[in-house]
Amino acid sequence: MDIKKIPRVFLKRFSPARKESRLLKAVLKGPVPLHIAIIMDGNGRWAKRRGLPRQFGHKAGIDTIRNVVKWADEIGVKILTLYAFSTENWRRPRLEVDFLMRLPVDYLETELEKLLKNNIKLQVFGETDGLPDHTREAVCEATEKTAKNSGLVLNLAFNYGSRAEILKAVREIAQKVAEGVLSPEGVDEEEFCRHLYTGGLPDPDLMIRPSGELRISNFLLWQMAYAEFWFSNTLWPDFSRREFLQAVLDYQQRDRRFGGIKF
Ligand code: IPE
Ligand code: IPE
Ligand code: MG
């Protein structure tokens, strides 16, 4: 069919921009998840498909981070947790790890101003002591400068592993018990949560993982007990606003029962 022969008004109605604005409208009618967690995966494959070194994929993935923060804020998400570097990612070649350690520095160099302007509070989940100086300094500076912001809470999981987080909590609690400031009976869910990086934050409602992998790769194991999962085959640098909105729309169709039943 010759596309020129299709009436302009008809094309406009089915244009991607129209589709997105319809999606946005639909999303805003339903309950927006309070907390969204995303495993930002597929950067390496994105680069490989283009015949480029993996680093190019990581760099392209930063643009998607900038965008997803905007998209989440625009629909009223309160907490966004992004998995950027896992405790297992140290197993990668030295060159790639060095490059990944520079990413928070590059991201914050251009974005810190914007985070401040948009009232976004940045927090880091993970072992910051294990990071090279330049990485730790960049994230600590941003954390301190945005600490008083009251808008979107942006958690960057960097040098994060859920098992390490759980063990850290267990060690801290064992210490308290040993010192006699806490009784074994006092170790309840509330106390345990206080020792996780998520602290007093509500658990994620929705977990999004692009890239085609159907696993959670040591991410928020405790906190995602009742999260809704959404997977897609898109590689992170290609993850779009349309897909983000679709994930939220699909989430809104889910029947969350938390073990109970609906009457
Ligand atoms: C996600 O992309 C970024 C990190 C894990 C640091 P990958 O680097 O895992 O990309 P793939 O999965 O190999 O394509
Ligand atoms: C999970 O991705 C970690 C991050 C996105 C930071 P990986 O690429 O490391 O996960 P696996 O190895 O495929 O499970
Ligand atoms: Mg991966």
Coordinates of C-alpha atoms and ligand atoms in Angstrom, one line a residue:
M1 CA 0.0 0.0 0.0
D2 CA 1.2 3.5 -0.9
I3 CA 1.5 5.3 2.5
K4 CA 1.0 8.7 0.7
K5 CA -2.5 7.6 -0.2
I6 CA -3.5 7.2 3.4
P7 CA -5.3 10.3 4.7
R8 CA -3.1 12.4 7.0
V9 CA -5.7 12.6 9.8
F10 CA -5.8 8.8 9.8
L11 CA -2.0 8.4 10.0
K12 CA -1.9 11.0 12.9
R13 CA -4.5 9.0 14.9
F14 CA -2.2 5.9 14.8
S15 CA 1.1 7.7 15.2
P16 CA 3.4 6.6 18.0
A17 CA 3.0 10.0 19.7
R18 CA -0.8 9.6 19.7
K19 CA -0.4 6.0 21.0
E20 CA 1.8 7.2 23.8
S21 CA -0.5 10.0 24.9
R22 CA -3.4 7.5 24.9
L23 CA -1.3 5.2 27.1
L24 CA -0.5 8.1 29.4
K25 CA -4.1 9.0 29.8
A26 CA -5.1 5.4 30.5
V27 CA -2.3 5.0 33.1
L28 CA -3.3 8.2 34.9
K29 CA -6.8 6.8 35.4
G30 CA -5.6 3.8 37.4
P31 CA -3.6 3.4 40.6
V32 CA 0.0 4.3 39.9
P33 CA 2.6 2.0 41.6
L34 CA 4.1 3.8 44.6
H35 CA 7.5 2.0 44.1
I36 CA 8.9 0.7 40.8
A37 CA 12.1 -1.3 40.7
I38 CA 14.0 -1.9 37.4
I39 CA 16.8 -4.3 36.5
M40 CA 18.5 -2.3 33.7
D41 CA 19.8 -5.2 31.6
G42 CA 20.9 -5.7 28.1
N43 CA 23.5 -3.0 27.5
G44 CA 26.2 -5.4 26.4
R45 CA 24.0 -7.2 23.9
W46 CA 22.8 -3.8 22.5
A47 CA 26.4 -2.9 21.8
K48 CA 27.3 -6.3 20.4
R49 CA 24.4 -6.2 17.9
R50 CA 25.9 -3.0 16.6
G51 CA 29.4 -4.5 16.4
L52 CA 30.6 -2.1 19.2
P53 CA 32.4 -2.8 22.5
R54 CA 30.1 -3.4 25.5
Q55 CA 31.0 0.0 26.9
F56 CA 29.0 1.7 24.2
G57 CA 25.9 -0.1 25.5
H58 CA 26.5 1.1 29.0
K59 CA 26.9 4.7 27.8
A60 CA 23.7 4.4 25.8
G61 CA 22.0 3.0 28.8
I62 CA 22.6 6.2 30.7
D63 CA 20.3 8.1 28.4
T64 CA 17.5 5.6 29.3
I65 CA 18.2 6.3 33.0
R66 CA 17.7 10.0 32.4
N67 CA 14.5 9.3 30.6
V68 CA 13.0 6.8 32.9
V69 CA 13.4 9.1 35.9
K70 CA 11.4 11.7 33.9
W71 CA 8.7 9.1 32.9
A72 CA 8.3 7.9 36.4
D73 CA 8.1 11.4 37.9
E74 CA 5.6 12.4 35.2
I75 CA 3.0 9.7 36.3
G76 CA 3.5 10.3 40.0
V77 CA 5.7 7.3 41.0
K78 CA 7.1 8.1 44.4
I79 CA 10.1 5.7 44.6
L80 CA 12.2 4.4 41.7
T81 CA 14.9 1.9 42.4
L82 CA 17.4 1.2 39.5
Y83 CA 19.7 -1.8 39.6
A84 CA 23.0 -0.5 38.0
F85 CA 25.8 -2.7 39.4
S86 CA 25.5 -6.0 41.3
T87 CA 27.9 -7.5 43.8
E88 CA 28.4 -10.3 41.1
N89 CA 29.3 -7.8 38.4
W90 CA 32.8 -7.6 39.8
R91 CA 33.3 -10.9 38.0
R92 CA 33.5 -9.0 34.6
P93 CA 36.7 -8.1 32.9
R94 CA 38.7 -5.3 34.6
L95 CA 38.2 -2.9 31.7
E96 CA 34.4 -3.2 31.8
V97 CA 34.3 -2.9 35.6
D98 CA 36.5 0.2 35.5
F99 CA 34.2 1.7 32.9
L100 CA 31.1 0.9 34.9
M101 CA 32.6 2.6 38.0
R102 CA 32.9 5.8 36.0
L103 CA 29.2 5.8 35.0
P104 CA 27.8 7.3 38.2
V105 CA 30.5 10.0 37.9
D106 CA 29.4 10.8 34.3
Y107 CA 25.7 10.6 35.1
L108 CA 25.9 12.8 38.1
E109 CA 28.1 15.3 36.4
T110 CA 25.3 16.1 34.0
E111 CA 22.3 15.2 36.1
L112 CA 22.9 16.5 39.6
E113 CA 21.7 20.0 38.8
K114 CA 18.5 18.5 37.3
L115 CA 17.9 16.3 40.3
L116 CA 18.2 19.3 42.5
K117 CA 15.9 21.4 40.3
N118 CA 13.3 18.6 40.1
N119 CA 13.3 18.0 43.9
I120 CA 14.6 14.4 43.4
K121 CA 16.3 12.7 46.3
L122 CA 19.1 10.3 45.3
Q123 CA 20.0 7.4 47.6
V124 CA 22.5 4.6 47.0
F125 CA 21.8 1.0 47.9
G126 CA 24.9 -1.1 48.2
E127 CA 28.3 -1.2 49.8
T128 CA 29.8 2.2 49.0
D129 CA 32.9 1.4 51.0
G130 CA 33.8 -1.1 48.3
L131 CA 33.8 1.5 45.5
P132 CA 36.8 3.3 44.0
D133 CA 37.3 6.8 45.5
H134 CA 35.9 8.7 42.4
T135 CA 32.8 6.7 42.3
R136 CA 32.1 6.8 46.0
E137 CA 32.8 10.6 46.2
A138 CA 30.4 11.3 43.3
V139 CA 27.5 9.3 44.8
C140 CA 28.1 10.6 48.3
E141 CA 28.1 14.2 47.1
A142 CA 24.8 13.7 45.2
T143 CA 23.3 11.8 48.2
E144 CA 24.2 14.7 50.6
K145 CA 23.1 17.5 48.2
T146 CA 19.7 16.0 47.5
A147 CA 19.0 14.6 51.0
K148 CA 16.5 17.3 51.8
N149 CA 14.5 17.0 48.6
S150 CA 10.9 15.8 49.1
G151 CA 10.0 14.7 45.6
L152 CA 10.7 11.4 43.8
V153 CA 13.1 9.1 45.7
L154 CA 15.6 7.7 43.3
N155 CA 17.5 4.7 44.6
L156 CA 20.6 3.6 42.7
A157 CA 21.5 0.0 43.5
F158 CA 25.2 0.1 42.9
N159 CA 27.5 -2.6 44.3
Y160 CA 24.3 -4.1 45.5
G161 CA 23.4 -7.7 46.2
S162 CA 20.3 -8.8 48.0
R163 CA 22.1 -11.7 49.8
A164 CA 24.8 -9.3 51.0
E165 CA 22.2 -6.9 52.2
I166 CA 20.3 -9.6 54.1
L167 CA 23.6 -10.8 55.7
K168 CA 24.5 -7.2 56.7
A169 CA 21.1 -6.9 58.4
V170 CA 21.5 -10.2 60.2
R171 CA 25.0 -9.2 61.4
E172 CA 23.8 -5.9 62.7
I173 CA 20.8 -7.5 64.5
A174 CA 23.1 -10.3 66.0
Q175 CA 25.3 -7.5 67.3
K176 CA 22.4 -5.8 69.0
V177 CA 21.2 -9.0 70.6
A178 CA 24.8 -9.8 71.7
E179 CA 25.0 -6.3 73.3
G180 CA 21.6 -7.0 75.0
V181 CA 19.9 -4.0 73.4
L182 CA 17.5 -6.3 71.5
S183 CA 15.9 -9.6 72.6
P184 CA 15.6 -12.5 70.1
E185 CA 11.8 -12.0 70.3
G186 CA 12.2 -8.4 69.2
V187 CA 13.6 -9.5 65.9
D188 CA 10.4 -9.1 63.8
E189 CA 9.8 -7.9 60.2
E190 CA 9.8 -4.3 61.2
E191 CA 13.2 -4.6 63.0
F192 CA 14.6 -6.6 60.1
C193 CA 13.5 -4.0 57.5
R194 CA 15.1 -1.2 59.5
H195 CA 18.5 -2.8 58.7
L196 CA 17.9 -3.1 54.9
Y197 CA 19.0 -0.3 52.5
T198 CA 15.3 0.2 51.8
G199 CA 14.8 1.2 55.5
G200 CA 11.4 2.6 56.0
L201 CA 10.5 2.7 52.3
P202 CA 7.5 0.6 51.1
D203 CA 8.3 -2.5 49.1
P204 CA 8.3 -2.3 45.3
D205 CA 4.9 -2.8 43.7
L206 CA 6.2 -3.4 40.2
M207 CA 9.5 -4.9 39.0
I208 CA 10.5 -4.4 35.4
R209 CA 13.2 -6.3 33.7
P210 CA 13.9 -5.8 30.0
S211 CA 16.5 -7.8 28.0
G212 CA 14.7 -11.1 27.9
E213 CA 16.1 -12.7 31.1
L214 CA 13.4 -14.1 33.3
R215 CA 15.2 -13.9 36.7
I216 CA 15.9 -11.4 39.4
S217 CA 19.6 -11.8 39.7
N218 CA 20.0 -11.2 43.5
F219 CA 17.8 -8.0 43.5
L220 CA 15.6 -7.1 46.4
L221 CA 14.8 -10.7 47.4
W222 CA 13.2 -9.8 50.7
Q223 CA 11.5 -6.6 49.4
M224 CA 9.9 -8.2 46.3
A225 CA 7.9 -10.8 48.2
Y226 CA 4.7 -9.4 46.7
A227 CA 5.9 -7.3 43.7
E228 CA 4.3 -7.8 40.3
F229 CA 6.9 -8.8 37.7
W230 CA 6.9 -7.4 34.1
F231 CA 9.5 -8.7 31.6
S232 CA 10.2 -7.7 28.0
N233 CA 12.8 -8.5 25.3
T234 CA 13.9 -4.9 24.7
L235 CA 17.5 -4.2 25.6
W236 CA 17.9 -1.4 28.2
P237 CA 19.2 1.3 25.8
D238 CA 16.1 0.8 23.7
F239 CA 13.6 0.8 26.5
S240 CA 11.0 3.4 25.6
R241 CA 8.4 5.6 27.3
R242 CA 5.7 3.6 25.5
E243 CA 7.0 0.4 27.1
F244 CA 7.3 1.9 30.5
L245 CA 3.7 3.1 30.3
Q246 CA 2.6 -0.3 29.0
A247 CA 4.3 -2.0 32.0
V248 CA 2.4 0.3 34.4
L249 CA -0.9 -0.2 32.5
D250 CA -0.4 -4.0 32.7
Y251 CA 0.4 -3.7 36.4
Q252 CA -3.0 -1.9 36.8
Q253 CA -4.8 -5.0 35.4
R254 CA -3.2 -7.4 37.9
D255 CA -5.2 -8.7 40.8
R256 CA -3.0 -8.2 43.8
R257 CA -4.3 -10.4 46.7
F258 CA -1.3 -10.7 49.1
G259 CA -2.4 -14.2 50.0
G260 CA -6.0 -13.1 50.8
I261 CA -9.1 -13.5 48.7
K262 CA -11.4 -10.9 47.1
F263 CA -15.1 -10.9 47.7
Ligands
IPE1 C1 23.3 -4.3 32.3 O1 23.7 -4.7 31.0 C2 24.3 -3.5 33.0 C3 25.0 -4.2 34.1 C4 24.7 -5.4 34.5 C5 26.1 -3.5 34.7 P1 24.7 -5.9 30.8 O2 26.1 -5.5 30.8 O3 24.4 -7.0 31.8 O4 24.3 -6.4 29.4 P2 24.0 -7.8 28.8 O5 23.1 -8.5 29.7 O6 25.4 -8.5 28.8 O7 23.5 -7.6 27.4
IPE2 C1 21.7 -7.8 36.7 O1 22.1 -8.0 35.4 C2 22.4 -6.7 37.4 C3 22.2 -5.4 36.8 C4 21.4 -5.1 35.9 C5 23.0 -4.4 37.5 P1 23.2 -9.1 35.1 O2 23.4 -9.0 33.6 O3 24.4 -9.0 35.9 O4 22.4 -10.5 35.5 P2 22.7 -11.9 35.0 O5 24.1 -12.3 35.1 O6 22.2 -12.0 33.6 O7 21.8 -12.8 35.9
MG3 MG 23.1 -8.6 31.8

